[in-house]
Short mmCIF file of N, CA and C in Angstrom, two decimals:
data_model
loop_
_atom_site.label_atom_id
_atom_site.label_comp_id
_atom_site.label_asym_id
_atom_site.label_seq_id
_atom_site.Cartn_x
_atom_site.Cartn_y
_atom_site.Cartn_z
N MET A 487 -27.07 41.55 -84.12
CA MET A 487 -28.48 41.58 -83.86
C MET A 487 -29.25 41.88 -85.12
N SER A 488 -30.26 42.65 -85.09
CA SER A 488 -31.11 42.96 -86.24
C SER A 488 -30.33 43.65 -87.37
N TRP A 489 -29.50 44.63 -87.00
CA TRP A 489 -28.76 45.39 -88.03
C TRP A 489 -27.80 44.51 -88.80
N ILE A 490 -26.99 43.73 -88.08
CA ILE A 490 -26.06 42.82 -88.75
C ILE A 490 -26.83 41.83 -89.61
N GLY A 491 -27.92 41.31 -89.07
CA GLY A 491 -28.73 40.38 -89.86
C GLY A 491 -29.28 41.02 -91.11
N PHE A 492 -29.72 42.27 -91.02
CA PHE A 492 -30.21 42.98 -92.20
C PHE A 492 -29.10 43.15 -93.24
N ILE A 493 -27.93 43.58 -92.80
CA ILE A 493 -26.81 43.76 -93.71
C ILE A 493 -26.46 42.45 -94.40
N GLN A 494 -26.66 41.37 -93.72
CA GLN A 494 -26.36 40.05 -94.28
C GLN A 494 -27.49 39.52 -95.11
N GLY A 495 -28.55 40.31 -95.29
CA GLY A 495 -29.63 39.95 -96.17
C GLY A 495 -30.88 39.32 -95.52
N ASN A 496 -30.96 39.30 -94.23
CA ASN A 496 -32.08 38.71 -93.51
C ASN A 496 -33.25 39.73 -93.52
N GLN A 497 -34.33 39.35 -94.21
CA GLN A 497 -35.48 40.24 -94.36
C GLN A 497 -36.25 40.43 -93.03
N SER A 498 -36.25 39.35 -92.20
CA SER A 498 -36.98 39.49 -90.93
C SER A 498 -36.25 40.49 -90.01
N SER A 499 -34.94 40.59 -90.15
CA SER A 499 -34.19 41.60 -89.40
C SER A 499 -34.58 42.99 -89.84
N PHE A 500 -34.77 43.19 -91.13
CA PHE A 500 -35.24 44.47 -91.67
C PHE A 500 -36.60 44.82 -91.07
N LYS A 501 -37.50 43.86 -91.01
CA LYS A 501 -38.82 44.10 -90.42
C LYS A 501 -38.69 44.46 -88.91
N GLU A 502 -37.78 43.82 -88.22
CA GLU A 502 -37.57 44.13 -86.80
C GLU A 502 -37.11 45.56 -86.64
N ILE A 503 -36.24 46.02 -87.50
CA ILE A 503 -35.74 47.43 -87.45
C ILE A 503 -36.87 48.35 -87.68
N TYR A 504 -37.66 48.05 -88.72
CA TYR A 504 -38.80 48.91 -89.05
C TYR A 504 -39.80 48.97 -87.88
N ASP A 505 -40.16 47.83 -87.38
CA ASP A 505 -41.15 47.78 -86.27
C ASP A 505 -40.64 48.48 -85.03
N ALA A 506 -39.37 48.38 -84.74
CA ALA A 506 -38.80 48.97 -83.53
C ALA A 506 -38.74 50.51 -83.60
N HIS A 507 -38.75 51.08 -84.81
CA HIS A 507 -38.48 52.54 -84.91
C HIS A 507 -39.64 53.32 -85.56
N ILE A 508 -40.62 52.68 -86.18
CA ILE A 508 -41.65 53.40 -86.94
C ILE A 508 -42.41 54.40 -86.11
N ASP A 509 -42.84 54.04 -84.91
CA ASP A 509 -43.62 54.96 -84.06
C ASP A 509 -42.88 56.20 -83.69
N ASP A 510 -41.62 56.00 -83.23
CA ASP A 510 -40.80 57.17 -82.83
C ASP A 510 -40.43 58.00 -84.03
N LEU A 511 -40.16 57.40 -85.17
CA LEU A 511 -39.87 58.13 -86.39
C LEU A 511 -41.05 58.99 -86.78
N TYR A 512 -42.28 58.44 -86.69
CA TYR A 512 -43.45 59.18 -87.05
C TYR A 512 -43.64 60.36 -86.12
N THR A 513 -43.51 60.15 -84.83
CA THR A 513 -43.68 61.24 -83.85
C THR A 513 -42.64 62.35 -84.13
N TYR A 514 -41.41 61.93 -84.37
CA TYR A 514 -40.37 62.94 -84.68
C TYR A 514 -40.66 63.67 -85.99
N GLY A 515 -41.08 62.91 -87.00
CA GLY A 515 -41.32 63.51 -88.31
C GLY A 515 -42.47 64.53 -88.28
N LYS A 516 -43.42 64.35 -87.38
CA LYS A 516 -44.52 65.27 -87.27
C LYS A 516 -44.07 66.64 -86.82
N GLN A 517 -42.89 66.76 -86.28
CA GLN A 517 -42.34 68.06 -85.86
C GLN A 517 -41.94 68.88 -87.11
N TYR A 518 -41.70 68.19 -88.22
CA TYR A 518 -41.20 68.84 -89.40
C TYR A 518 -42.28 69.01 -90.49
N HIS A 519 -43.31 68.26 -90.38
CA HIS A 519 -44.36 68.39 -91.38
C HIS A 519 -45.70 68.03 -90.77
N TYR A 520 -46.69 68.86 -91.06
CA TYR A 520 -48.01 68.73 -90.43
C TYR A 520 -48.80 67.57 -91.02
N ASP A 521 -48.51 67.20 -92.27
CA ASP A 521 -49.28 66.17 -92.94
C ASP A 521 -48.78 64.75 -92.62
N LYS A 522 -49.63 63.97 -91.96
CA LYS A 522 -49.19 62.65 -91.55
C LYS A 522 -48.84 61.74 -92.70
N ASP A 523 -49.56 61.86 -93.79
CA ASP A 523 -49.27 61.03 -94.99
C ASP A 523 -47.91 61.37 -95.60
N THR A 524 -47.56 62.63 -95.65
CA THR A 524 -46.24 63.03 -96.11
C THR A 524 -45.15 62.47 -95.21
N VAL A 525 -45.35 62.54 -93.93
CA VAL A 525 -44.35 61.99 -92.96
C VAL A 525 -44.23 60.52 -93.16
N LEU A 526 -45.34 59.83 -93.27
CA LEU A 526 -45.25 58.35 -93.50
C LEU A 526 -44.61 58.03 -94.80
N ASP A 527 -44.87 58.80 -95.86
CA ASP A 527 -44.23 58.57 -97.14
C ASP A 527 -42.71 58.73 -97.02
N CYS A 528 -42.27 59.78 -96.33
CA CYS A 528 -40.85 60.00 -96.16
C CYS A 528 -40.20 58.84 -95.36
N ILE A 529 -40.90 58.34 -94.35
CA ILE A 529 -40.37 57.22 -93.55
C ILE A 529 -40.28 56.01 -94.44
N HIS A 530 -41.33 55.71 -95.21
CA HIS A 530 -41.33 54.54 -96.09
C HIS A 530 -40.26 54.66 -97.17
N ASP A 531 -40.09 55.88 -97.73
CA ASP A 531 -39.04 56.10 -98.71
C ASP A 531 -37.68 55.82 -98.06
N LEU A 532 -37.50 56.26 -96.86
CA LEU A 532 -36.24 56.04 -96.15
C LEU A 532 -35.97 54.52 -96.03
N PHE A 533 -36.97 53.74 -95.67
CA PHE A 533 -36.75 52.29 -95.49
C PHE A 533 -36.61 51.61 -96.87
N VAL A 534 -37.30 52.12 -97.88
CA VAL A 534 -37.09 51.52 -99.23
C VAL A 534 -35.67 51.77 -99.70
N ASN A 535 -35.16 53.00 -99.50
CA ASN A 535 -33.78 53.29 -99.86
C ASN A 535 -32.82 52.43 -99.10
N LEU A 536 -33.10 52.26 -97.78
CA LEU A 536 -32.24 51.41 -96.95
C LEU A 536 -32.24 50.01 -97.45
N PHE A 537 -33.43 49.47 -97.80
CA PHE A 537 -33.54 48.11 -98.27
C PHE A 537 -32.83 47.90 -99.59
N ASN A 538 -32.93 48.89 -100.51
CA ASN A 538 -32.31 48.79 -101.80
C ASN A 538 -30.80 49.04 -101.76
N ASN A 539 -30.31 49.65 -100.72
CA ASN A 539 -28.89 49.94 -100.57
C ASN A 539 -28.42 49.65 -99.15
N PRO A 540 -28.29 48.37 -98.82
CA PRO A 540 -27.89 48.06 -97.44
C PRO A 540 -26.39 48.13 -97.18
N LYS A 541 -25.65 48.83 -98.01
CA LYS A 541 -24.23 48.91 -97.86
C LYS A 541 -23.84 50.01 -96.88
N ILE A 542 -24.24 49.82 -95.65
CA ILE A 542 -23.94 50.81 -94.59
C ILE A 542 -23.04 50.07 -93.58
N ALA A 543 -22.24 50.82 -92.88
CA ALA A 543 -21.30 50.25 -91.93
C ALA A 543 -21.99 49.31 -90.92
N LYS A 544 -21.25 48.27 -90.57
CA LYS A 544 -21.78 47.32 -89.60
C LYS A 544 -21.93 47.96 -88.20
N GLU A 545 -20.97 48.84 -87.89
CA GLU A 545 -20.91 49.50 -86.59
C GLU A 545 -21.61 50.88 -86.71
N VAL A 546 -22.93 50.90 -86.67
CA VAL A 546 -23.67 52.15 -86.78
C VAL A 546 -24.74 52.16 -85.70
N ASN A 547 -25.03 53.37 -85.15
CA ASN A 547 -26.11 53.55 -84.25
C ASN A 547 -27.35 53.64 -85.11
N VAL A 548 -28.14 52.59 -85.18
CA VAL A 548 -29.28 52.47 -86.13
C VAL A 548 -30.26 53.56 -85.88
N LYS A 549 -30.60 53.79 -84.62
CA LYS A 549 -31.64 54.81 -84.25
C LYS A 549 -31.16 56.17 -84.71
N TYR A 550 -29.89 56.52 -84.42
CA TYR A 550 -29.37 57.81 -84.86
C TYR A 550 -29.36 57.93 -86.36
N TYR A 551 -28.93 56.89 -87.04
CA TYR A 551 -28.91 56.91 -88.50
C TYR A 551 -30.30 57.19 -89.09
N LEU A 552 -31.31 56.46 -88.61
CA LEU A 552 -32.67 56.57 -89.12
C LEU A 552 -33.21 58.02 -88.82
N PHE A 553 -33.04 58.51 -87.65
CA PHE A 553 -33.57 59.83 -87.32
C PHE A 553 -32.85 60.92 -88.09
N ALA A 554 -31.58 60.85 -88.18
CA ALA A 554 -30.85 61.83 -88.97
C ALA A 554 -31.24 61.81 -90.42
N ALA A 555 -31.40 60.61 -90.98
CA ALA A 555 -31.78 60.48 -92.40
C ALA A 555 -33.21 61.03 -92.59
N LEU A 556 -34.12 60.74 -91.67
CA LEU A 556 -35.49 61.25 -91.79
C LEU A 556 -35.50 62.80 -91.71
N ARG A 557 -34.75 63.33 -90.79
CA ARG A 557 -34.68 64.76 -90.60
C ARG A 557 -34.16 65.42 -91.92
N ARG A 558 -33.11 64.86 -92.45
CA ARG A 558 -32.58 65.43 -93.73
C ARG A 558 -33.59 65.31 -94.85
N LYS A 559 -34.31 64.19 -94.97
CA LYS A 559 -35.28 64.00 -95.99
C LYS A 559 -36.43 65.02 -95.84
N LEU A 560 -36.94 65.21 -94.63
CA LEU A 560 -38.02 66.15 -94.42
C LEU A 560 -37.58 67.63 -94.62
N LEU A 561 -36.35 67.93 -94.21
CA LEU A 561 -35.86 69.28 -94.45
C LEU A 561 -35.65 69.57 -95.97
N ARG A 562 -35.18 68.57 -96.71
CA ARG A 562 -35.07 68.69 -98.18
C ARG A 562 -36.47 68.95 -98.77
N LEU A 563 -37.45 68.21 -98.31
CA LEU A 563 -38.81 68.38 -98.81
C LEU A 563 -39.34 69.79 -98.47
N LYS A 564 -39.02 70.29 -97.29
CA LYS A 564 -39.46 71.59 -96.88
C LYS A 564 -38.76 72.70 -97.70
N VAL A 565 -37.48 72.49 -98.02
CA VAL A 565 -36.73 73.46 -98.80
C VAL A 565 -37.42 73.70 -100.18
N GLN A 566 -38.06 72.68 -100.67
CA GLN A 566 -38.69 72.82 -101.97
C GLN A 566 -39.90 73.76 -101.89
N THR A 567 -40.49 73.94 -100.72
CA THR A 567 -41.70 74.74 -100.63
C THR A 567 -41.57 76.00 -99.70
N VAL A 568 -40.51 76.03 -98.91
CA VAL A 568 -40.40 77.12 -97.91
C VAL A 568 -39.01 77.70 -97.99
N ASP A 569 -38.87 78.99 -97.72
CA ASP A 569 -37.62 79.68 -97.69
C ASP A 569 -36.73 79.01 -96.59
N ILE A 570 -35.51 78.76 -96.92
CA ILE A 570 -34.61 78.03 -96.04
C ILE A 570 -34.41 78.69 -94.71
N ASP A 571 -34.49 80.02 -94.61
CA ASP A 571 -34.32 80.71 -93.34
C ASP A 571 -35.43 80.43 -92.32
N SER A 572 -36.59 79.98 -92.79
CA SER A 572 -37.70 79.79 -91.89
C SER A 572 -37.81 78.32 -91.43
N LEU A 573 -36.89 77.48 -91.85
CA LEU A 573 -36.99 76.03 -91.47
C LEU A 573 -36.99 75.82 -89.98
N SER A 574 -36.08 76.48 -89.25
CA SER A 574 -36.01 76.27 -87.83
C SER A 574 -37.28 76.75 -87.15
N GLU A 575 -37.90 77.79 -87.70
CA GLU A 575 -39.05 78.36 -87.07
C GLU A 575 -40.34 77.52 -87.35
N ASP A 576 -40.30 76.64 -88.37
CA ASP A 576 -41.48 75.84 -88.68
C ASP A 576 -41.59 74.56 -87.88
N ILE A 577 -40.54 74.19 -87.15
CA ILE A 577 -40.62 72.94 -86.37
C ILE A 577 -41.59 73.20 -85.21
N SER A 578 -42.56 72.33 -85.09
CA SER A 578 -43.55 72.50 -84.00
C SER A 578 -43.64 71.23 -83.15
N TRP A 579 -43.95 71.43 -81.92
CA TRP A 579 -44.06 70.33 -80.97
C TRP A 579 -45.33 69.51 -81.36
N THR A 580 -45.23 68.24 -81.37
CA THR A 580 -46.40 67.42 -81.64
C THR A 580 -46.66 66.47 -80.48
N ASN A 581 -47.88 66.07 -80.33
CA ASN A 581 -48.23 65.16 -79.26
C ASN A 581 -48.01 63.75 -79.74
N SER A 582 -47.52 62.93 -78.88
CA SER A 582 -47.34 61.52 -79.19
C SER A 582 -48.71 60.85 -79.00
N HIS A 583 -48.80 59.65 -79.54
CA HIS A 583 -50.03 58.87 -79.38
C HIS A 583 -50.36 58.63 -77.92
N GLU A 584 -49.31 58.35 -77.15
CA GLU A 584 -49.52 58.17 -75.70
C GLU A 584 -50.07 59.37 -75.03
N LEU A 585 -49.60 60.56 -75.40
CA LEU A 585 -50.14 61.78 -74.83
C LEU A 585 -51.58 61.99 -75.22
N ASP A 586 -51.94 61.65 -76.45
CA ASP A 586 -53.31 61.75 -76.88
C ASP A 586 -54.22 60.91 -76.01
N LEU A 587 -53.74 59.67 -75.72
CA LEU A 587 -54.55 58.79 -74.85
C LEU A 587 -54.67 59.34 -73.43
N ILE A 588 -53.59 59.93 -72.94
CA ILE A 588 -53.67 60.51 -71.58
C ILE A 588 -54.65 61.70 -71.59
N ASN A 589 -54.55 62.53 -72.63
CA ASN A 589 -55.46 63.69 -72.65
C ASN A 589 -56.92 63.23 -72.77
N ASP A 590 -57.18 62.15 -73.52
CA ASP A 590 -58.55 61.67 -73.61
C ASP A 590 -59.03 61.14 -72.26
N GLU A 591 -58.16 60.46 -71.49
CA GLU A 591 -58.52 59.92 -70.25
C GLU A 591 -58.59 60.96 -69.13
N VAL A 592 -57.61 61.77 -69.09
CA VAL A 592 -57.43 62.66 -67.93
C VAL A 592 -58.19 64.00 -68.11
N GLN A 593 -57.95 64.71 -69.18
CA GLN A 593 -58.59 65.98 -69.48
C GLN A 593 -58.53 66.93 -68.27
N THR A 594 -57.35 67.04 -67.72
CA THR A 594 -57.26 67.89 -66.54
C THR A 594 -56.61 69.23 -66.89
N LYS A 595 -56.78 70.13 -65.96
CA LYS A 595 -56.16 71.47 -66.12
C LYS A 595 -54.65 71.40 -66.10
N VAL A 596 -54.09 70.50 -65.34
CA VAL A 596 -52.63 70.34 -65.19
C VAL A 596 -52.03 70.04 -66.57
N VAL A 597 -52.62 69.10 -67.30
CA VAL A 597 -52.11 68.73 -68.62
C VAL A 597 -52.15 69.92 -69.55
N LYS A 598 -53.20 70.71 -69.53
CA LYS A 598 -53.32 71.85 -70.38
C LYS A 598 -52.27 72.91 -70.04
N VAL A 599 -52.08 73.14 -68.74
CA VAL A 599 -51.11 74.14 -68.32
C VAL A 599 -49.70 73.68 -68.73
N ILE A 600 -49.38 72.44 -68.56
CA ILE A 600 -48.06 71.92 -68.91
C ILE A 600 -47.83 72.03 -70.39
N LYS A 601 -48.79 71.60 -71.16
CA LYS A 601 -48.66 71.64 -72.63
C LYS A 601 -48.48 73.07 -73.08
N ASP A 602 -49.22 73.97 -72.51
CA ASP A 602 -49.08 75.39 -72.89
C ASP A 602 -47.66 75.90 -72.58
N LYS A 603 -47.12 75.49 -71.46
CA LYS A 603 -45.78 75.94 -71.04
C LYS A 603 -44.72 75.33 -72.00
N VAL A 604 -44.85 74.05 -72.33
CA VAL A 604 -43.89 73.45 -73.25
C VAL A 604 -44.01 74.05 -74.61
N ASP A 605 -45.25 74.29 -75.09
CA ASP A 605 -45.45 74.89 -76.40
C ASP A 605 -44.92 76.32 -76.46
N ALA A 606 -44.82 76.97 -75.27
CA ALA A 606 -44.35 78.33 -75.26
C ALA A 606 -42.80 78.40 -75.35
N LEU A 607 -42.14 77.27 -75.19
CA LEU A 607 -40.70 77.24 -75.31
C LEU A 607 -40.29 77.52 -76.76
N PRO A 608 -39.12 78.16 -76.96
CA PRO A 608 -38.65 78.28 -78.32
C PRO A 608 -38.51 76.93 -79.04
N LYS A 609 -38.73 76.94 -80.29
CA LYS A 609 -38.81 75.64 -81.08
C LYS A 609 -37.56 74.81 -80.98
N ARG A 610 -36.42 75.42 -81.01
CA ARG A 610 -35.20 74.64 -80.92
C ARG A 610 -35.00 74.03 -79.54
N GLN A 611 -35.47 74.73 -78.54
CA GLN A 611 -35.42 74.15 -77.19
C GLN A 611 -36.33 72.90 -77.09
N ARG A 612 -37.53 73.03 -77.67
CA ARG A 612 -38.42 71.88 -77.69
C ARG A 612 -37.83 70.71 -78.44
N GLU A 613 -37.14 71.01 -79.56
CA GLU A 613 -36.52 69.92 -80.36
C GLU A 613 -35.44 69.23 -79.55
N VAL A 614 -34.58 69.99 -78.89
CA VAL A 614 -33.54 69.36 -78.06
C VAL A 614 -34.12 68.53 -76.95
N LEU A 615 -35.15 69.04 -76.25
CA LEU A 615 -35.77 68.26 -75.19
C LEU A 615 -36.36 66.94 -75.71
N PHE A 616 -37.02 67.05 -76.86
CA PHE A 616 -37.64 65.86 -77.48
C PHE A 616 -36.57 64.83 -77.82
N LEU A 617 -35.51 65.28 -78.47
CA LEU A 617 -34.47 64.35 -78.89
C LEU A 617 -33.72 63.78 -77.70
N LYS A 618 -33.49 64.59 -76.68
CA LYS A 618 -32.69 64.15 -75.53
C LYS A 618 -33.54 63.27 -74.57
N TYR A 619 -34.71 63.74 -74.22
CA TYR A 619 -35.45 63.04 -73.15
C TYR A 619 -36.49 62.09 -73.64
N TYR A 620 -36.96 62.22 -74.86
CA TYR A 620 -37.95 61.31 -75.39
C TYR A 620 -37.28 60.22 -76.23
N LEU A 621 -36.31 60.61 -77.04
CA LEU A 621 -35.65 59.63 -77.93
C LEU A 621 -34.28 59.15 -77.41
N ASP A 622 -33.83 59.71 -76.31
CA ASP A 622 -32.60 59.26 -75.67
C ASP A 622 -31.35 59.45 -76.51
N PHE A 623 -31.29 60.49 -77.34
CA PHE A 623 -30.08 60.76 -78.09
C PHE A 623 -29.07 61.49 -77.17
N SER A 624 -27.80 61.27 -77.48
CA SER A 624 -26.74 62.01 -76.73
C SER A 624 -26.63 63.41 -77.24
N TYR A 625 -26.03 64.29 -76.49
CA TYR A 625 -25.84 65.69 -76.96
C TYR A 625 -24.98 65.73 -78.21
N ASP A 626 -24.00 64.80 -78.33
CA ASP A 626 -23.17 64.76 -79.56
C ASP A 626 -24.06 64.44 -80.75
N GLU A 627 -24.92 63.46 -80.63
CA GLU A 627 -25.82 63.10 -81.76
C GLU A 627 -26.80 64.21 -82.08
N ILE A 628 -27.33 64.87 -81.06
CA ILE A 628 -28.27 65.96 -81.28
C ILE A 628 -27.56 67.13 -81.95
N ALA A 629 -26.38 67.48 -81.52
CA ALA A 629 -25.60 68.51 -82.17
C ALA A 629 -25.31 68.25 -83.59
N ASN A 630 -24.91 67.04 -83.86
CA ASN A 630 -24.61 66.64 -85.28
C ASN A 630 -25.90 66.71 -86.09
N MET A 631 -26.99 66.23 -85.56
CA MET A 631 -28.28 66.24 -86.31
C MET A 631 -28.79 67.66 -86.59
N MET A 632 -28.63 68.50 -85.59
CA MET A 632 -29.15 69.87 -85.73
C MET A 632 -28.16 70.86 -86.39
N GLY A 633 -26.90 70.40 -86.58
CA GLY A 633 -25.92 71.25 -87.18
C GLY A 633 -25.40 72.36 -86.23
N VAL A 634 -25.36 72.08 -84.95
CA VAL A 634 -24.83 73.03 -83.98
C VAL A 634 -23.80 72.31 -83.12
N ASN A 635 -23.15 73.04 -82.24
CA ASN A 635 -22.15 72.38 -81.39
C ASN A 635 -22.78 71.81 -80.15
N VAL A 636 -22.09 70.96 -79.46
CA VAL A 636 -22.62 70.27 -78.26
C VAL A 636 -22.98 71.27 -77.16
N GLU A 637 -22.16 72.26 -77.00
CA GLU A 637 -22.44 73.26 -75.93
C GLU A 637 -23.77 73.98 -76.20
N THR A 638 -24.07 74.26 -77.47
CA THR A 638 -25.34 74.89 -77.81
C THR A 638 -26.49 74.01 -77.39
N CYS A 639 -26.38 72.71 -77.67
CA CYS A 639 -27.46 71.75 -77.32
C CYS A 639 -27.63 71.74 -75.80
N ARG A 640 -26.55 71.68 -75.06
CA ARG A 640 -26.67 71.67 -73.60
C ARG A 640 -27.29 73.00 -73.11
N THR A 641 -26.92 74.08 -73.68
CA THR A 641 -27.48 75.36 -73.31
C THR A 641 -28.99 75.42 -73.60
N LEU A 642 -29.40 74.98 -74.79
CA LEU A 642 -30.81 74.97 -75.12
C LEU A 642 -31.60 74.08 -74.15
N SER A 643 -31.08 72.93 -73.81
CA SER A 643 -31.75 72.04 -72.86
C SER A 643 -31.82 72.69 -71.45
N PHE A 644 -30.72 73.23 -70.98
CA PHE A 644 -30.65 73.88 -69.70
C PHE A 644 -31.65 75.01 -69.60
N ARG A 645 -31.64 75.88 -70.60
CA ARG A 645 -32.59 76.99 -70.59
C ARG A 645 -34.05 76.58 -70.62
N ALA A 646 -34.36 75.54 -71.39
CA ALA A 646 -35.74 75.04 -71.43
C ALA A 646 -36.18 74.53 -70.05
N ILE A 647 -35.30 73.72 -69.43
CA ILE A 647 -35.66 73.13 -68.15
C ILE A 647 -35.74 74.24 -67.10
N LYS A 648 -34.86 75.20 -67.16
CA LYS A 648 -34.87 76.33 -66.21
C LYS A 648 -36.17 77.12 -66.32
N GLN A 649 -36.57 77.36 -67.58
CA GLN A 649 -37.78 78.12 -67.79
C GLN A 649 -39.00 77.34 -67.29
N LEU A 650 -39.01 76.03 -67.51
CA LEU A 650 -40.14 75.20 -67.02
C LEU A 650 -40.16 75.18 -65.52
N LYS A 651 -39.03 75.12 -64.87
CA LYS A 651 -38.95 75.13 -63.39
C LYS A 651 -39.53 76.41 -62.83
N VAL A 652 -39.22 77.56 -63.48
CA VAL A 652 -39.74 78.83 -63.01
C VAL A 652 -41.26 78.92 -63.20
N GLU A 653 -41.75 78.47 -64.30
CA GLU A 653 -43.16 78.65 -64.67
C GLU A 653 -44.10 77.61 -64.09
N LEU A 654 -43.58 76.44 -63.71
CA LEU A 654 -44.43 75.39 -63.24
C LEU A 654 -44.15 75.11 -61.77
N LYS A 655 -45.20 74.76 -61.08
CA LYS A 655 -45.07 74.32 -59.68
C LYS A 655 -44.33 73.01 -59.67
N PRO A 656 -43.70 72.64 -58.54
CA PRO A 656 -42.91 71.37 -58.48
C PRO A 656 -43.71 70.16 -58.95
N ILE A 657 -44.94 70.02 -58.58
CA ILE A 657 -45.71 68.84 -58.96
C ILE A 657 -45.97 68.86 -60.47
N GLU A 658 -46.20 70.03 -61.04
CA GLU A 658 -46.41 70.16 -62.45
C GLU A 658 -45.12 69.83 -63.21
N LEU A 659 -44.00 70.26 -62.67
CA LEU A 659 -42.73 69.96 -63.34
C LEU A 659 -42.49 68.47 -63.43
N PHE A 660 -42.74 67.77 -62.32
CA PHE A 660 -42.66 66.32 -62.37
C PHE A 660 -43.58 65.73 -63.41
N THR A 661 -44.79 66.21 -63.44
CA THR A 661 -45.78 65.72 -64.43
C THR A 661 -45.35 65.99 -65.87
N VAL A 662 -44.72 67.14 -66.13
CA VAL A 662 -44.29 67.42 -67.51
C VAL A 662 -43.25 66.41 -67.98
N PHE A 663 -42.34 66.04 -67.10
CA PHE A 663 -41.37 65.06 -67.48
C PHE A 663 -41.95 63.69 -67.64
N TYR A 664 -42.94 63.37 -66.82
CA TYR A 664 -43.59 62.09 -66.91
C TYR A 664 -44.42 61.96 -68.18
N ILE A 665 -45.17 62.99 -68.47
CA ILE A 665 -46.09 62.90 -69.62
C ILE A 665 -45.37 63.10 -70.94
N PHE A 666 -44.52 64.15 -71.03
CA PHE A 666 -43.95 64.52 -72.30
C PHE A 666 -42.68 63.77 -72.66
N PHE A 667 -41.94 63.29 -71.65
CA PHE A 667 -40.62 62.77 -71.96
C PHE A 667 -40.42 61.30 -71.63
N ASN A 668 -41.38 60.63 -71.04
CA ASN A 668 -41.24 59.22 -70.73
C ASN A 668 -42.03 58.43 -71.73
N LYS A 669 -41.46 57.27 -72.12
CA LYS A 669 -42.19 56.37 -72.96
C LYS A 669 -43.04 55.47 -72.07
N PHE A 670 -44.26 55.23 -72.49
CA PHE A 670 -45.13 54.41 -71.66
C PHE A 670 -44.99 52.94 -71.94
#
C-alpha cells in the first residue's frame, strides 16, 4: 500500500502517508508542546527525515512509528528547556479540532462538566486514554511509547475510566466517550 510504495520511491505514496496522519499527529503533539508552530515544525522535520532516509523496514506499523518518533522528537525538544523530571507533568490534554467545533455549536453545561472531569484526571491517565481510545493504539504500543509496562497502561486506563464512572452520570459518561474518544 502507501508504505511499500513510499519505500520503493513513490512520492504520491509519501503524500498519502502525510495526509492520512497529519491531523492526528498535530493533536497528539499539542499534548507535549503548547506552541502550534513548534508542533508543526517537529512534524514536518519528522517527515523530512523520513523522506531523506526511507530505509525503514517494510513490515512496520506506520501510525505507531510516526507517533513514537514525534513523541521522542518533542520530548528531546522539551529536555533542552525543562528539567527531565517534570516532563510527565507537563503533558496536557488538548482539544481536537472536532471538539472545538462541537463546543462552538453546542456550548452546553454537559460538555463543560465532562471536559472538567477529564482534565482533572492525572496526566498519564489522560495520555493513555488518548492513545488507546482516540488513536487506537494497543496497550503494547502505548507501553513501549511511554516507557512503562503493559500492566501499568491497563491500570492507568482502568483507573481513569473508573474515576469517570464515579464522577459522571451515565448519560454524561456516554457523552465523554462520544465527544473525546470518537473520531467524527
